[in-house]
Coordinates of C-alpha atoms and ligand atoms in Angstrom, one line a residue:
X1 CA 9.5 3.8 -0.3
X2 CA 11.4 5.0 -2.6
X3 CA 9.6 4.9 -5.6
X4 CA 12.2 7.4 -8.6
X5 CA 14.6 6.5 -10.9
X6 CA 17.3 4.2 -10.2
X7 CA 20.6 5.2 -10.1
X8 CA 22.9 3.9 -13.4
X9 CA 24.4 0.4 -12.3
X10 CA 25.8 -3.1 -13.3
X11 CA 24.1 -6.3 -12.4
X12 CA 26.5 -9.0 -11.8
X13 CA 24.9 -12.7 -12.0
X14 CA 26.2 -15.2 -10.4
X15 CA 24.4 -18.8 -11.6
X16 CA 23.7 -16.8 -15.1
X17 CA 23.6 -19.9 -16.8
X18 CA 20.9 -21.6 -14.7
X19 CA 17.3 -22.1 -14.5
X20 CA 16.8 -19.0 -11.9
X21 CA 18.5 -16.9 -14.3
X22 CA 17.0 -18.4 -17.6
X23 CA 13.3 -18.6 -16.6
X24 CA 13.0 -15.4 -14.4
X25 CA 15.6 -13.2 -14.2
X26 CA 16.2 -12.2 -17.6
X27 CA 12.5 -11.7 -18.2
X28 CA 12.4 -9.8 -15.6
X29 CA 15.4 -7.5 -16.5
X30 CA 14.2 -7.5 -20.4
X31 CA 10.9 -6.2 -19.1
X32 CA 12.4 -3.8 -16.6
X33 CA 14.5 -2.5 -19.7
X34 CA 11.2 -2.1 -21.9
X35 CA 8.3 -1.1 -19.3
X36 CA 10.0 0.9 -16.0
X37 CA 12.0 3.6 -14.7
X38 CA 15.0 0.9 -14.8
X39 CA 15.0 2.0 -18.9
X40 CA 18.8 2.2 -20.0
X41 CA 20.0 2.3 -16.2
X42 CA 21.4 -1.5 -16.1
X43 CA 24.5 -3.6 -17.6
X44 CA 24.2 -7.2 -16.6
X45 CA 27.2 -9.2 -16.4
X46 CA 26.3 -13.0 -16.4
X47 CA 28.7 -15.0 -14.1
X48 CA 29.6 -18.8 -13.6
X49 CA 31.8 -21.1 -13.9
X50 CA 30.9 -22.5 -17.7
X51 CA 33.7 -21.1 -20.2
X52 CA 31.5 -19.3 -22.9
X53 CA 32.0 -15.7 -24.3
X54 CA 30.1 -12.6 -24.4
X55 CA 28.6 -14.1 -27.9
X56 CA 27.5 -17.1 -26.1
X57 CA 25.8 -15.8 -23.3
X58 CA 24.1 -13.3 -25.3
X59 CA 22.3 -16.3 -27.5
X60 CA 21.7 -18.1 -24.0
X61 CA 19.5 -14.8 -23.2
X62 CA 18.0 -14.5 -26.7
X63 CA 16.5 -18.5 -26.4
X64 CA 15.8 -17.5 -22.4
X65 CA 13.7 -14.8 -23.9
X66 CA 11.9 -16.8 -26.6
X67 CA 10.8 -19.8 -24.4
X68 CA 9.3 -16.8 -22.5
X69 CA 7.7 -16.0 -25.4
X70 CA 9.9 -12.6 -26.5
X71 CA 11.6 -12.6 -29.7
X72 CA 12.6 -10.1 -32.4
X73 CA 15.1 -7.0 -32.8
X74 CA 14.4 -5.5 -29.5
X75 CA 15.6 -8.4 -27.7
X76 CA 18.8 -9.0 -29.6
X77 CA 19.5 -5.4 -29.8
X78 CA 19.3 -5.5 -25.8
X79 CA 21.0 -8.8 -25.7
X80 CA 23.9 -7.0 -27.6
X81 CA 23.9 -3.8 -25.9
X82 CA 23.5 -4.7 -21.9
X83 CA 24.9 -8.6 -21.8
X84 CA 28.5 -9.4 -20.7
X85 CA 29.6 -12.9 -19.5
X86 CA 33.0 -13.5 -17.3
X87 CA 34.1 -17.1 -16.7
X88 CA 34.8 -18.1 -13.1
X89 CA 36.7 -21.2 -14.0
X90 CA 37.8 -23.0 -10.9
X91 CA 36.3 -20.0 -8.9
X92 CA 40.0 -19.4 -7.4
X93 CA 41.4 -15.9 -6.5
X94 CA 42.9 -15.0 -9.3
X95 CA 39.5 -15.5 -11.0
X96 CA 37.9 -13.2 -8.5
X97 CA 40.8 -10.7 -9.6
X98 CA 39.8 -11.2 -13.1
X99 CA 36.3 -10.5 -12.2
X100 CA 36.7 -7.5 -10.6
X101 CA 38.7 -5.8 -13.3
X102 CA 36.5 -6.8 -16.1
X103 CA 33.7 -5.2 -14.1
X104 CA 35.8 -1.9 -13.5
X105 CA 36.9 -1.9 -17.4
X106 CA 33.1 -2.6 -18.1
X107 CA 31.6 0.0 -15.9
X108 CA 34.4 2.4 -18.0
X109 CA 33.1 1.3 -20.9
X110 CA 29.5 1.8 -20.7
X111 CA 30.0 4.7 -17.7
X112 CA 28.4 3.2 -14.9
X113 CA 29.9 5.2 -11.9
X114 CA 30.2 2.1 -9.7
X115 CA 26.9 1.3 -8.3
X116 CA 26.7 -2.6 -8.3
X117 CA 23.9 -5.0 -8.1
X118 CA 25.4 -9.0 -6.9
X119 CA 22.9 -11.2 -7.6
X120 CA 23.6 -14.9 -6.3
X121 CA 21.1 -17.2 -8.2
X122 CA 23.3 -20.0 -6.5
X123 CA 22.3 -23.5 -4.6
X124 CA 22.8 -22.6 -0.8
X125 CA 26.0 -24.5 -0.5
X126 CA 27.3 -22.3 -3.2
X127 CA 26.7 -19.5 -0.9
X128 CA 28.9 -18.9 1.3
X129 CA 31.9 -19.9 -0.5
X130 CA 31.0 -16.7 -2.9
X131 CA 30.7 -14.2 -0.2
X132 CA 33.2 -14.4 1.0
X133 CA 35.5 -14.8 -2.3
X134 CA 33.3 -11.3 -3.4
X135 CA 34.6 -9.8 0.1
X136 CA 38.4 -11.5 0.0
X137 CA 38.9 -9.7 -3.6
X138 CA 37.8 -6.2 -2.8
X139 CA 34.2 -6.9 -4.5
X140 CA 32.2 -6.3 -1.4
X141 CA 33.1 -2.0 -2.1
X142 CA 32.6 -0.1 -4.9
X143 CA 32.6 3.4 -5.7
X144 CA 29.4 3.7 -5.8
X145 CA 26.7 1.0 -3.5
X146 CA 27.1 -2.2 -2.9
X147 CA 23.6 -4.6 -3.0
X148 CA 23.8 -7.9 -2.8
X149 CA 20.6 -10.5 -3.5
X150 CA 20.2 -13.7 -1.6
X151 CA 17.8 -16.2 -3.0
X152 CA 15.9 -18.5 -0.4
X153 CA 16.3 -20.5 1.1
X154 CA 18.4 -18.8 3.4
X155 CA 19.8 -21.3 5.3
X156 CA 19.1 -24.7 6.4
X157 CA 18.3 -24.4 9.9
X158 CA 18.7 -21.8 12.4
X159 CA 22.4 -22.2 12.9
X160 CA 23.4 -22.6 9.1
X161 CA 21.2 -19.1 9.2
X162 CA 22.7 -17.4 11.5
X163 CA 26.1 -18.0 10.5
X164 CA 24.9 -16.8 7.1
X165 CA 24.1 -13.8 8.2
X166 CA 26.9 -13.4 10.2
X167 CA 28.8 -14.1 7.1
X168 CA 27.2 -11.3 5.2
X169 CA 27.9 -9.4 7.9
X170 CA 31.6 -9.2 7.6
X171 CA 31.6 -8.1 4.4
X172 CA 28.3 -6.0 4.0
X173 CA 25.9 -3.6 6.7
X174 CA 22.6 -5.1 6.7
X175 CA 21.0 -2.5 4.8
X176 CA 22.9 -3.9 1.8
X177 CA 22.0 -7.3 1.8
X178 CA 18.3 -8.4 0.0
X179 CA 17.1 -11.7 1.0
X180 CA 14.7 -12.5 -1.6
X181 CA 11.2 -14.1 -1.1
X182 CA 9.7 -13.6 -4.6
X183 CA 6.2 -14.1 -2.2
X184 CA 6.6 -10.7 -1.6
X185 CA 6.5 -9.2 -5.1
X186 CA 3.5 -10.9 -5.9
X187 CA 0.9 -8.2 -6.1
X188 CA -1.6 -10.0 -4.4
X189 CA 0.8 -10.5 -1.2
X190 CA 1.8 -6.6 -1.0
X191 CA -1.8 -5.7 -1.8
X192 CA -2.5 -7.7 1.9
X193 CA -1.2 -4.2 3.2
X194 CA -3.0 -2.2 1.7
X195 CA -6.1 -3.8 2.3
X196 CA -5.6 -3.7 5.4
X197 CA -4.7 -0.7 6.2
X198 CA -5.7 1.5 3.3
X199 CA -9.5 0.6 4.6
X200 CA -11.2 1.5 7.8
X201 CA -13.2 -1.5 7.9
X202 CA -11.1 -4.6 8.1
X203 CA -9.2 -3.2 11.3
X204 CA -11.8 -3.4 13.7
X205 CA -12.9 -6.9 13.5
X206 CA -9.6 -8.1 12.1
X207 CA -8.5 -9.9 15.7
X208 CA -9.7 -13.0 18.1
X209 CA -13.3 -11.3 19.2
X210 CA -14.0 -11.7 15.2
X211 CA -12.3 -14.0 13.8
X212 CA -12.6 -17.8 14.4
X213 CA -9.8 -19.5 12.6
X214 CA -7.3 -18.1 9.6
X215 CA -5.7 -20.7 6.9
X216 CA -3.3 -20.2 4.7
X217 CA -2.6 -22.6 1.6
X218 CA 0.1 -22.9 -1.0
X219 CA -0.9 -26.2 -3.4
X220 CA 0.9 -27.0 -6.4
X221 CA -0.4 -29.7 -8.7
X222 CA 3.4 -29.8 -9.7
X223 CA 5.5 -32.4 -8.7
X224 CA 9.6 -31.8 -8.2
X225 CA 10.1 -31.7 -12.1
X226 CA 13.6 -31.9 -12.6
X227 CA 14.6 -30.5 -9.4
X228 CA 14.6 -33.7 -7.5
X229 CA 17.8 -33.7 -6.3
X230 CA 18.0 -30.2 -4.7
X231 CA 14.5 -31.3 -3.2
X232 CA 16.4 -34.0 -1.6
X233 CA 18.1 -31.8 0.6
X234 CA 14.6 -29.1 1.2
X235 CA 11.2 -30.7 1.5
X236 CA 8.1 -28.8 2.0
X237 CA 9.0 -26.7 5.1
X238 CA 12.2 -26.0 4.2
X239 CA 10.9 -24.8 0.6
X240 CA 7.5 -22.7 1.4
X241 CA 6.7 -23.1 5.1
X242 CA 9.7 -21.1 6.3
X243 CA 9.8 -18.6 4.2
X244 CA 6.4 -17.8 1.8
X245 CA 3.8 -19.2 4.1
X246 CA 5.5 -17.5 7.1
X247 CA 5.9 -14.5 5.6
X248 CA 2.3 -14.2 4.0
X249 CA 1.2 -14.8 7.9
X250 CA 3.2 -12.3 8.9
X251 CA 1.5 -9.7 6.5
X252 CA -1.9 -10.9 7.5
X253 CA -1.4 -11.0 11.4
X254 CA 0.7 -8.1 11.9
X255 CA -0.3 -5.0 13.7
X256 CA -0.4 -1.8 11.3
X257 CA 3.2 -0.5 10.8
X258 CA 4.4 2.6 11.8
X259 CA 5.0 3.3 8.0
X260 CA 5.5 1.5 4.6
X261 CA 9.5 0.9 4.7
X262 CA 11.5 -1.9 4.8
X263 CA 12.0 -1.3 8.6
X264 CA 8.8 -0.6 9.8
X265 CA 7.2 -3.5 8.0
X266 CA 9.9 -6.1 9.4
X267 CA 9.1 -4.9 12.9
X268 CA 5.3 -6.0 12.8
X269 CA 6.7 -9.1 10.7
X270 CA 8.9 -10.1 13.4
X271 CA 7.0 -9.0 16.3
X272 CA 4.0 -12.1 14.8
X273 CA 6.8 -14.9 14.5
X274 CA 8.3 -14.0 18.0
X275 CA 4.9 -14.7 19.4
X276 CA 4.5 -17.7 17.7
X277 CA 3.9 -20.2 20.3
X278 CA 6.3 -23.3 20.0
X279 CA 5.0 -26.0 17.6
X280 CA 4.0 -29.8 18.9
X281 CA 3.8 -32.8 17.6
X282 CA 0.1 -32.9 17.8
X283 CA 0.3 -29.8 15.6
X284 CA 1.3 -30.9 12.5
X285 CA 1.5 -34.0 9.7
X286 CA 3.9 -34.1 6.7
X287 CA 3.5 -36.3 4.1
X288 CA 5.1 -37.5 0.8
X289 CA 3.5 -37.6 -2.7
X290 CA 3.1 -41.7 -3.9
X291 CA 1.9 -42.2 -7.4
X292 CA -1.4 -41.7 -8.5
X293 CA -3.6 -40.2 -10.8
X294 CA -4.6 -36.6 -12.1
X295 CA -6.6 -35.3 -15.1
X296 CA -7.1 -38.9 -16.4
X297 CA -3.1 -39.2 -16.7
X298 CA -1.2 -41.3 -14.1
X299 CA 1.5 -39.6 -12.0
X300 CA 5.0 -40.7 -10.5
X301 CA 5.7 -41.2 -6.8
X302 CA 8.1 -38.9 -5.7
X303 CA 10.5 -41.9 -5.0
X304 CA 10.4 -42.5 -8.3
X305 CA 11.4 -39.0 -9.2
X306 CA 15.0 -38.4 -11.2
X307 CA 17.5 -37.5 -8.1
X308 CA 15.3 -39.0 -5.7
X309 CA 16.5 -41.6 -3.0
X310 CA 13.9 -44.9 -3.7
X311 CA 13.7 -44.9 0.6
X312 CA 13.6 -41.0 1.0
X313 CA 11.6 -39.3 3.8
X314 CA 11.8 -36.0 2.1
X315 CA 8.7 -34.2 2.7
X316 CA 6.4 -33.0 0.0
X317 CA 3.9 -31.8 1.7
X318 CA 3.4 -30.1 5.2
X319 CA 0.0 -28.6 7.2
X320 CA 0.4 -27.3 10.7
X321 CA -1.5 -25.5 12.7
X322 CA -0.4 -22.2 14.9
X323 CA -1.0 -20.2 17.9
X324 CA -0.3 -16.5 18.3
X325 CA 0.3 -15.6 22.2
X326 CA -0.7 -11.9 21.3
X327 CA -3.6 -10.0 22.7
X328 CA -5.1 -9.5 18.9
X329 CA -4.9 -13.8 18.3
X330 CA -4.6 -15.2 21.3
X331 CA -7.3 -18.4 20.8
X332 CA -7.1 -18.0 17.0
X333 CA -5.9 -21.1 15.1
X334 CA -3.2 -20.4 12.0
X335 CA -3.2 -23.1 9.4
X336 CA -0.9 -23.6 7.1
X337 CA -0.7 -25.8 4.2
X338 CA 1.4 -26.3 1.3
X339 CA 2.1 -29.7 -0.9
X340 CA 3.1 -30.6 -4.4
X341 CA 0.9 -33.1 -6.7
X342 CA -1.6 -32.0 -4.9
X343 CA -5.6 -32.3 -6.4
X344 CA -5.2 -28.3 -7.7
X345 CA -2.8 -25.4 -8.3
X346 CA -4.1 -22.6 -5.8
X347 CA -2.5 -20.4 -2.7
X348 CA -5.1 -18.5 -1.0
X349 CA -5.9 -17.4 2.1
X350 CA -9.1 -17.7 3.9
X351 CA -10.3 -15.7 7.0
X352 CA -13.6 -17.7 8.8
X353 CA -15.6 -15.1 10.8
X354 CA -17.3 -16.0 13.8
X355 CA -20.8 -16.8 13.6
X356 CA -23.1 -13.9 15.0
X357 CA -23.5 -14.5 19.0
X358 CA -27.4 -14.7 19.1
X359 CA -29.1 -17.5 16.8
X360 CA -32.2 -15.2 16.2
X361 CA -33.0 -17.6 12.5
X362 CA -33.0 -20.9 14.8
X363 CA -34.7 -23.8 13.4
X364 CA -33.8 -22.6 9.8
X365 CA -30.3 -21.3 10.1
X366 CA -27.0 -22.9 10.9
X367 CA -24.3 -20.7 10.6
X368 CA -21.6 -22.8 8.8
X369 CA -17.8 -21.7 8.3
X370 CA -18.5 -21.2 4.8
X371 CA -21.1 -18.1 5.4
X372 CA -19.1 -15.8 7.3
X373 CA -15.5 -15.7 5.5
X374 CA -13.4 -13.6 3.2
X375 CA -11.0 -15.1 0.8
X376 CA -8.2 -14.0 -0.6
X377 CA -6.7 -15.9 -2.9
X378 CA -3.3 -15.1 -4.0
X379 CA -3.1 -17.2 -7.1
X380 CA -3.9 -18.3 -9.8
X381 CA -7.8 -16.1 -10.5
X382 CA -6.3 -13.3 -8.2
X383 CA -9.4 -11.7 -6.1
X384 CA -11.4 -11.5 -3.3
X385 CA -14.5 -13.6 -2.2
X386 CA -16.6 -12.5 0.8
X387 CA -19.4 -14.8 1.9
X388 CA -22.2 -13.4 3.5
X389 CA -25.8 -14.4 4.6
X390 CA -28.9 -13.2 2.4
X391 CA -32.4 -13.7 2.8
X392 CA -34.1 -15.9 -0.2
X393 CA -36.4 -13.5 -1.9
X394 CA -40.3 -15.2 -1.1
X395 CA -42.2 -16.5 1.9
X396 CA -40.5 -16.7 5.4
X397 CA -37.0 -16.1 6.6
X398 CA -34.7 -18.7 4.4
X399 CA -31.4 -17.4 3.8
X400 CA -28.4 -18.7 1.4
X401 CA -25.1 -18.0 1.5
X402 CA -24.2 -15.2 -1.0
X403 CA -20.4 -14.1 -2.3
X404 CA -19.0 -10.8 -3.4
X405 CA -16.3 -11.1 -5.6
X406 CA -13.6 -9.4 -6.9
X407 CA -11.1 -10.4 -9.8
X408 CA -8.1 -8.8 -10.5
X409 CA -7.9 -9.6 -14.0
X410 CA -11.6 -7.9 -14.5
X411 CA -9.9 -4.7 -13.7
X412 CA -6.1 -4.4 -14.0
X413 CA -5.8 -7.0 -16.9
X414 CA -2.5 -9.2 -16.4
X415 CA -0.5 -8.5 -13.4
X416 CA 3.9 -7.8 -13.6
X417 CA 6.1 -10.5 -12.1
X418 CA 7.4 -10.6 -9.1
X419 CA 10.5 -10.4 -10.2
X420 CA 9.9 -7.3 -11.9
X421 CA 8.9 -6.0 -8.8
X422 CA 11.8 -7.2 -6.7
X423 CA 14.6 -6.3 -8.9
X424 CA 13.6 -2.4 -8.9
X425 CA 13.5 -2.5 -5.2
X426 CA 16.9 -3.4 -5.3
X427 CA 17.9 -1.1 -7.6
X428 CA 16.1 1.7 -6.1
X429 CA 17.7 0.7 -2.5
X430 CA 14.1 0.0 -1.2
X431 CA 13.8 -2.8 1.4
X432 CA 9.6 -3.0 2.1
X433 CA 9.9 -6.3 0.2
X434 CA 12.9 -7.9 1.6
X435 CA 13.4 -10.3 5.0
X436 CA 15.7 -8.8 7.4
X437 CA 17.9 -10.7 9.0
X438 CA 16.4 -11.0 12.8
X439 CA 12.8 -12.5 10.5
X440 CA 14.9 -14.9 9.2
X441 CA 16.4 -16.4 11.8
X442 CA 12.7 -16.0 13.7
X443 CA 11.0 -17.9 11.1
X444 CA 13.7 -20.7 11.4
X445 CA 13.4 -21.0 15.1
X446 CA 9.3 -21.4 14.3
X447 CA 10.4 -24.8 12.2
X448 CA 12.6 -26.2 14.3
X449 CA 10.4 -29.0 15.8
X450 CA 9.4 -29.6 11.8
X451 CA 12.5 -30.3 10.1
X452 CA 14.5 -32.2 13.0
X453 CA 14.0 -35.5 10.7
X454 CA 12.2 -37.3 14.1
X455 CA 8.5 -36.9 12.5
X456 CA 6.8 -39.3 10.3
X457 CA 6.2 -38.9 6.8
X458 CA 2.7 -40.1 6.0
X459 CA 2.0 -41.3 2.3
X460 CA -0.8 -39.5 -0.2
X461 CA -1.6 -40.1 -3.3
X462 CA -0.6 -37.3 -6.5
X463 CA -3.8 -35.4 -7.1
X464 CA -5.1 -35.5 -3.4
X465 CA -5.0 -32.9 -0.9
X466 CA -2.5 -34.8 1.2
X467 CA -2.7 -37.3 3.7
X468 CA -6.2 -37.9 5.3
X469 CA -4.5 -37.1 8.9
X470 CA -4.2 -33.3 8.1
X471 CA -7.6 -33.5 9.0
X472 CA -6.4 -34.5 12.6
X473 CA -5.5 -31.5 13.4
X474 CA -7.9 -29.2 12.2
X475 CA -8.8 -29.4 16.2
X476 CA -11.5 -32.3 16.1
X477 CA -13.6 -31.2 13.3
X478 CA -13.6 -27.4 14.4
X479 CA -12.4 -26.2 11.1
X480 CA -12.3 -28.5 7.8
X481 CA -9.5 -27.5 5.1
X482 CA -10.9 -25.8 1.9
X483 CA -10.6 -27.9 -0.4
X484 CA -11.4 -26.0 -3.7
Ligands
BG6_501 C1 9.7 -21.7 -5.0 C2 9.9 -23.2 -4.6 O1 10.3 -20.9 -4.0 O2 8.3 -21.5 -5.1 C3 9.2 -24.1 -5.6 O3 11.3 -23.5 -4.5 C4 7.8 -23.7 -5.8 O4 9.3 -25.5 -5.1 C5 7.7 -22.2 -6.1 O5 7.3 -24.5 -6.9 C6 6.2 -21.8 -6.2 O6 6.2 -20.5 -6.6 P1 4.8 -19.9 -7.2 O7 5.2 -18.5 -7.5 O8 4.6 -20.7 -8.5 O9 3.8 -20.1 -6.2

């Protein structure tokens, strides 16, 4: 990793003036400018295709940073100092010329010796269309590097994926290119590593003799707000089960990497979604939010959403279960779970220990699934619970089922963003958080038999935890879904 201070360099944006951009990025950057190493090292250029000057942009930033709750001198002073805006019009050559010599005149300006950042905060059809106008006008080289940022999803399937990435490749070597999963800058995600394998403990029992069943769940109480119509054309696996939720499995079932960099990491990533076992119809349900009720308030079908199709079979929701053909999982069901207006905001993981092999408490004690498990939950109330069995202090053997816990916010206080996180890898040239380009296409092929459009889409009401199949296949009452 490398962890010193980035090299002097100019961000270009492309998508400045959109949500991406507004809600995240420029937080991100304005904290990065305040809090980090980053300090006086960038220049961001704002890019699209909305005619407004430097002026403009700059006030666009200032109100970006006030709905995040930043104003004052610092902000417009930074506004002022490190925002530029260029105008890509009808996005035809000679605007791609114009681009690259306001970048060169900028990076005169403020002395940046070449080192460029390309950020595409872009809808997926937008991207390929940009690549290769950045590689046609020269923009792909520079005289110092060239990095450029690719927003999920990447892709809509595994051929639009891999002619993605065959695209890039054209124009840029792989270590280059950052596909962004803004999973992995959440702390609790790149803290799975570490306790892992920064602890003796877990390593031993962390496999099939141990452990019984592993689910993993990502449930928004959120519908599609305003972003119906780019929904439209994702759904469920397409927006978290392809990339997040496989890439938070690929942290927790990989085999300890030969070191903490971008390489090593991807290898154990990879090496978990290759042995993924192909995905039947038995093994999964999707489902799609109808109205209903939450907090006392009633909620909106999501064909009744703004850019939603009233007959849509867009998914909203999506549980499947997996099998790992490797000698540490074989046997070991994955589950995975993710939905919007579901009954509560929370993505956690939880690991269900088998019961001990001798029933030595028999008539009293039953083991249940909730008395041998650890869970990790991601967010929100970052932490750790373990379960365990305890004896009930007083006459004869009773026991309970006791927790350990531990809260992030008890002992670091608020946690940065993962964009914060993410941006400084990029500047810093440091890949352990970014998918590589064989993971992508890996975690696409996992999906296929998900997002062929043959399934069907079973109704559940906003506020529930998705339709009452997903119990189905939680393999005949072996496992139940936490619900909580
Ligand atoms: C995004 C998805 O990648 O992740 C959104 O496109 C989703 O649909 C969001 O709401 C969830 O992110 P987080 O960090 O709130 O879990």
């Amino acid at each position: 990793m490398n962890r010193g201070y980035p090299d002097r360099h100019l961000i270009v944006i492309f998508g400045a003036t959109g949500d991406l951009a507004h809600r995240k990025l420029i937080p991100a950057l304005y904290e990065l400018e305040r809090h980090s190493q980053a300090k006086g090292r960038a220049t961001i250029m704002g890019v699209a295709r909305a005619g407004i000057s430097d002026q403009e942009y700059r006030q666009q930033v200032i109100d970006a940073m006030k709905a995040a709750g930043e104003t004052g001198p610092e902000v417009t002073d930074w506004a002022h100092r490190a925002i530029f805006f260029q105008t890509l019009g009808d996005q035809g050559s000679a605007a791609y010329q114009a681009l690259r010599a306001r970048i060169e005149e900028l990076e005169q300006s403020v002395g940046s010796p070449g080192n460029r950042m390309f950020y595409l905060a872009l809808p997926l059809p937008a991207f390929p269309p940009t690549v290769e106008a950045l590689g046609a006008a020269g923009l792909n080289k520079s005289p110092g590097w060239t990095r450029i940022v690719v927003e999920k999803p990447f892709g809509r399937d595994l051929d639009s994926a891999k002619s993605l990435n065959a695209l890039l490749h054209r124009f840029y070597s792989e270590d280059d290119v950052f596909r962004l999963d803004h999973y992995l800058g959440k702390e609790t995600v790149q803290n799975l590593i570490a306790f892992r394998f920064g602890n003796a403990l877990w390593e031993p029992i962390w496999n099939r003799d141990r452990i019984k069943a592993v689910e993993i769940t990502a449930a928004e109480e959120l519908g599609v707000e305003s972003r119906g119509a780019f929904y439209e054309q994702a759904g469920a696996v397409r927006d978290i089960i392809q990339n997040h939720l496989l890439q938070v499995l690929g942290l927790v079932a990989m085999d300890a990497p030969a070191g903490i960099d971008g390489s090593s990491v991807s290898n154990e990533k990879l090496k978990v979604l290759k042995s993924i076992a192909p995905i039947r119809e038995q093994d999964f349900v999707l489902g799609q939010y109808a109205a209903g009720e939450a907090n006392g308030k009633s909620i909106l079908g999501y064909r009744q959403e703004t850019g939603v199709k009233p007959d849509s079979r867009t998914e909203t929701f999506a549980a499947v279960r997996l099998a790992i053909n490797s000698w540490r999982w074989e046997g070991v069901p994955f589950y995975l779970r993710t939905g919007k207006r579901m009954a509560k905001k929370t993505t956690k993981i939880v690991v269900t220990f088998h019961c001990p092999p001798a029933a030595v408490f028999n008539p009293y004690i039953v083991c249940g699934n909730e008395s041998n498990r650890l869970t990790i939950t991601l967010q929100p109330n970052e932490g750790f619970n373990l379960a365990f069995q305890v004896k009930i202090p007083g006459e004869g053997m009773r026991l309970h089922t006791q927790e350990m816990r531990f809260r992030y916010a008890d002992e670091f206080g608020k946690l940065p963003e993962a964009y914060q996180t993410l941006l400084l890898d990029v500047m810093r040239g440091d890949h352990t958080l970014f998918v590589r380009n064989d993971e992508v296409e890996a975690a696409w092929q996992v999906c296929e038999p998900l997002i062929n459009g043959k399934s069907e889409v079973y109704v559940y009401p906003a506020g529930s935890w998705g339709p009452s199949r997903t119990d189905a296949i939680a393999e005949g009452g072996q496992h139940s879904w936490v619900n909580q």
